[in-house]
């Protein structure tokens, strides 16, 4: 129907009508909040490159989790900073590791909140890579055993979901096998399936102290130029038993989110990473952007692209606005 018969502005005049024809809505229940856990007590150490985010000891983490749950955020995603690092990332799979302790504490105190754990070695290894290093290379198959062990130890501690972010080939199958053998057949895996080698992880690496000590992650994370390859990665993870697939980062990869949504019947998560958060916060602090509006527009855009779950450091800010009916 051409103009002047069809006038799109007819539906835009009234705020009520705009609301009724709105195609996408963001809810607090779409959001997952990432949090950083450290050893100690009473620690709430601000992360300079992520204003508003802190490294939290377990007692402080519990406050944050209670807050999130009371705002209707269903899940947190936990990252740990170990006491010591070594070449094989031992604390990643230690029974009394920081994440294992944190998971137990959160599940004991706030049983209604889903606890998701990031499964990776990079925060725990002295070289800062996501797998085992031999002769200066990150070797795939020897890494799988440690990654599966890490996931199993998280579930032993009570994690509701595990989320492998290492990008080793075959890790979803290795984790599924380890969980099934331990009779955790019901525990889902949320795979970081299309994870790109991105500059937008910069603030996170400061927060988690996980910058690689040599080289970079391009031998295991994806080339930002590739879209079809993302679909192959997702297909592999689905075959290996992934229950939820993830695209990460979100904002520069909305096309990938949309393609994964269209091609697979599985729930899709999108991780709006530390650099996406820092960008909006920084521009907001400088007065260059309306921070609240930019935040909501980005989160809504990620959902419109096809994400069911949006992982974002803005989860509490967004949930607050939604609660107040201001977004
Ligand atoms: C661990 C991991 C990273 C992020 C999530 N899991 C860092 C990396 O791959 O270097 C990044 C998250 C963010 O930037 O918010 N492998």
CSV table of C-alpha atoms in Angstrom, one decimal, residues 85-260:
chain,number,residue,atom,x,y,z
A,85,UNK,CA,47.8,-18.5,39.3
A,86,UNK,CA,49.8,-21.4,37.8
A,87,UNK,CA,50.3,-22.8,34.3
A,88,UNK,CA,47.5,-25.3,34.6
A,89,UNK,CA,45.0,-22.9,36.4
A,90,UNK,CA,44.6,-25.2,39.4
A,91,UNK,CA,42.1,-23.0,41.3
A,92,UNK,CA,39.7,-23.2,38.4
A,93,UNK,CA,38.8,-26.7,39.4
A,94,UNK,CA,39.7,-26.7,43.1
A,95,UNK,CA,37.0,-27.8,45.5
A,96,UNK,CA,37.6,-24.7,47.7
A,97,UNK,CA,38.3,-22.4,44.7
A,98,UNK,CA,36.7,-18.9,44.7
A,99,UNK,CA,33.9,-19.8,42.4
A,100,UNK,CA,33.1,-23.1,44.1
A,101,UNK,CA,32.8,-21.2,47.4
A,102,UNK,CA,30.8,-18.4,45.9
A,103,UNK,CA,28.3,-20.8,44.2
A,104,UNK,CA,27.7,-22.7,47.5
A,105,UNK,CA,27.2,-19.4,49.4
A,106,UNK,CA,24.7,-18.0,46.8
A,107,UNK,CA,22.8,-21.2,46.5
A,108,UNK,CA,22.5,-21.4,50.3
A,109,UNK,CA,21.3,-17.9,50.7
A,110,UNK,CA,19.3,-17.1,47.6
A,111,UNK,CA,18.0,-20.4,46.3
A,112,UNK,CA,15.6,-18.7,43.8
A,113,UNK,CA,18.4,-17.1,41.8
A,114,UNK,CA,20.0,-19.1,39.0
A,115,UNK,CA,23.7,-19.3,39.3
A,116,UNK,CA,25.6,-19.6,36.0
A,117,UNK,CA,29.3,-20.0,36.0
A,118,UNK,CA,31.8,-19.0,33.3
A,119,UNK,CA,34.0,-22.0,32.6
A,120,UNK,CA,37.4,-21.0,31.5
A,121,UNK,CA,41.1,-21.1,32.6
A,122,UNK,CA,42.3,-17.6,31.6
A,123,UNK,CA,41.7,-16.0,35.0
A,124,UNK,CA,43.5,-18.9,36.7
A,125,UNK,CA,46.5,-19.5,34.5
A,126,UNK,CA,49.8,-17.7,34.9
A,127,UNK,CA,50.1,-17.2,31.1
A,128,UNK,CA,46.5,-15.9,30.9
A,129,UNK,CA,45.4,-18.2,28.1
A,130,UNK,CA,42.2,-20.1,28.1
A,131,UNK,CA,43.8,-23.5,27.8
A,132,UNK,CA,47.0,-25.5,28.4
A,133,UNK,CA,50.2,-24.0,26.8
A,134,UNK,CA,52.9,-26.3,25.3
A,135,UNK,CA,55.9,-24.9,23.5
A,136,UNK,CA,54.3,-21.5,23.3
A,137,UNK,CA,51.0,-22.8,21.8
A,138,UNK,CA,47.6,-23.2,23.3
A,139,UNK,CA,47.0,-26.9,22.8
A,140,UNK,CA,43.4,-28.0,22.3
A,141,UNK,CA,42.9,-31.6,23.4
A,142,UNK,CA,44.9,-31.5,26.6
A,143,UNK,CA,42.9,-28.4,27.6
A,144,UNK,CA,39.6,-30.3,27.4
A,145,UNK,CA,40.1,-32.4,30.5
A,146,UNK,CA,40.8,-29.4,32.7
A,147,UNK,CA,37.8,-27.5,31.3
A,148,UNK,CA,35.5,-30.4,31.9
A,149,UNK,CA,36.9,-30.8,35.4
A,150,UNK,CA,36.2,-27.1,36.0
A,151,UNK,CA,32.6,-27.4,34.8
A,152,UNK,CA,32.1,-30.5,36.9
A,153,UNK,CA,33.5,-28.8,40.1
A,154,UNK,CA,31.1,-25.9,39.5
A,155,UNK,CA,28.1,-28.2,39.3
A,156,UNK,CA,29.3,-30.2,42.3
A,157,UNK,CA,29.2,-26.9,44.2
A,158,UNK,CA,25.6,-26.3,43.0
A,159,UNK,CA,25.8,-24.3,39.8
A,160,UNK,CA,22.5,-24.4,37.9
A,161,UNK,CA,24.2,-23.9,34.4
A,162,UNK,CA,27.7,-23.9,33.1
A,163,UNK,CA,28.9,-21.6,30.4
A,164,UNK,CA,32.2,-22.6,28.7
A,165,UNK,CA,33.9,-19.5,27.2
A,166,UNK,CA,37.3,-21.0,26.3
A,167,UNK,CA,36.6,-21.7,22.6
A,168,UNK,CA,38.5,-25.0,22.5
A,169,UNK,CA,37.1,-27.4,19.9
A,170,UNK,CA,35.1,-30.2,21.5
A,171,UNK,CA,34.7,-28.7,24.9
A,172,UNK,CA,30.9,-28.9,25.0
A,173,UNK,CA,31.1,-32.6,24.3
A,174,UNK,CA,33.8,-33.0,27.0
A,175,UNK,CA,31.7,-31.1,29.5
A,176,UNK,CA,28.5,-33.0,28.6
A,177,UNK,CA,30.2,-36.3,29.0
A,178,UNK,CA,31.8,-35.4,32.4
A,179,UNK,CA,28.4,-34.1,33.7
A,180,UNK,CA,26.5,-37.1,32.5
A,181,UNK,CA,29.0,-39.5,34.0
A,182,UNK,CA,28.6,-37.8,37.3
A,183,UNK,CA,24.8,-38.1,36.8
A,184,UNK,CA,24.2,-34.4,36.3
A,185,UNK,CA,22.2,-35.2,33.2
A,186,UNK,CA,19.8,-32.4,34.0
A,187,UNK,CA,22.3,-29.6,34.1
A,188,UNK,CA,22.2,-27.4,31.0
A,189,UNK,CA,25.2,-26.0,29.1
A,190,UNK,CA,25.1,-22.5,27.8
A,191,UNK,CA,27.9,-22.4,25.2
A,192,UNK,CA,29.8,-19.3,24.2
A,193,UNK,CA,29.5,-20.7,20.6
A,194,UNK,CA,30.3,-17.7,18.4
A,195,UNK,CA,32.9,-15.9,20.5
A,196,UNK,CA,35.0,-13.4,18.6
A,197,UNK,CA,38.5,-12.2,19.3
A,198,UNK,CA,37.4,-8.7,20.3
A,199,UNK,CA,38.9,-5.4,21.5
A,200,UNK,CA,35.7,-5.0,23.5
A,201,UNK,CA,36.9,-7.5,26.2
A,202,UNK,CA,39.6,-4.9,27.3
A,203,UNK,CA,37.9,-3.7,30.5
A,204,UNK,CA,37.0,-7.3,31.5
A,205,UNK,CA,40.6,-8.3,31.3
A,206,UNK,CA,41.5,-5.5,33.6
A,207,UNK,CA,38.7,-6.5,35.9
A,208,UNK,CA,39.5,-10.2,35.9
A,209,UNK,CA,43.3,-9.8,35.5
A,210,UNK,CA,43.2,-12.2,32.5
A,211,UNK,CA,45.2,-10.5,29.8
A,212,UNK,CA,47.3,-13.1,28.0
A,213,UNK,CA,51.0,-12.8,29.0
A,214,UNK,CA,52.2,-13.5,25.4
A,215,UNK,CA,50.4,-13.4,22.0
A,216,UNK,CA,46.7,-13.0,21.8
A,217,UNK,CA,43.5,-15.2,21.6
A,218,UNK,CA,43.2,-15.2,17.8
A,219,UNK,CA,44.2,-18.9,17.6
A,220,UNK,CA,41.1,-19.9,19.4
A,221,UNK,CA,38.6,-17.0,19.3
A,222,UNK,CA,36.8,-16.2,16.0
A,223,UNK,CA,37.9,-13.7,13.4
A,224,UNK,CA,35.5,-10.7,13.5
A,225,UNK,CA,35.2,-10.9,9.7
A,226,UNK,CA,33.4,-14.2,9.7
A,227,UNK,CA,29.6,-14.8,9.8
A,228,UNK,CA,29.2,-18.2,8.1
A,229,UNK,CA,31.8,-19.7,10.4
A,230,UNK,CA,29.6,-18.6,13.4
A,231,UNK,CA,26.9,-20.9,12.1
A,232,UNK,CA,29.3,-23.8,11.8
A,233,UNK,CA,30.5,-23.1,15.4
A,234,UNK,CA,26.9,-23.1,16.6
A,235,UNK,CA,26.0,-26.3,14.7
A,236,UNK,CA,29.0,-28.0,16.3
A,237,UNK,CA,28.0,-27.0,19.8
A,238,UNK,CA,24.4,-28.0,19.2
A,239,UNK,CA,25.6,-31.4,18.1
A,240,UNK,CA,27.8,-31.7,21.1
A,241,UNK,CA,24.9,-31.0,23.5
A,242,UNK,CA,24.7,-27.3,24.0
A,243,UNK,CA,21.3,-26.2,25.4
A,244,UNK,CA,21.7,-22.5,24.9
A,245,UNK,CA,24.0,-21.0,22.3
A,246,UNK,CA,25.7,-17.6,22.7
A,247,UNK,CA,27.0,-14.8,20.5
A,248,UNK,CA,29.6,-12.5,22.0
A,249,UNK,CA,30.1,-9.6,21.8
A,250,UNK,CA,26.6,-8.4,21.0
A,251,UNK,CA,26.5,-4.9,19.5
A,252,UNK,CA,29.0,-5.4,16.6
A,253,UNK,CA,27.5,-8.8,15.9
A,254,UNK,CA,23.8,-8.2,15.7
A,255,UNK,CA,23.7,-9.8,12.2
A,256,UNK,CA,25.2,-13.0,13.7
A,257,UNK,CA,22.6,-13.0,16.5
A,258,UNK,CA,19.9,-12.7,13.8
A,259,UNK,CA,21.3,-15.5,11.7
A,260,UNK,CA,21.7,-17.9,14.6
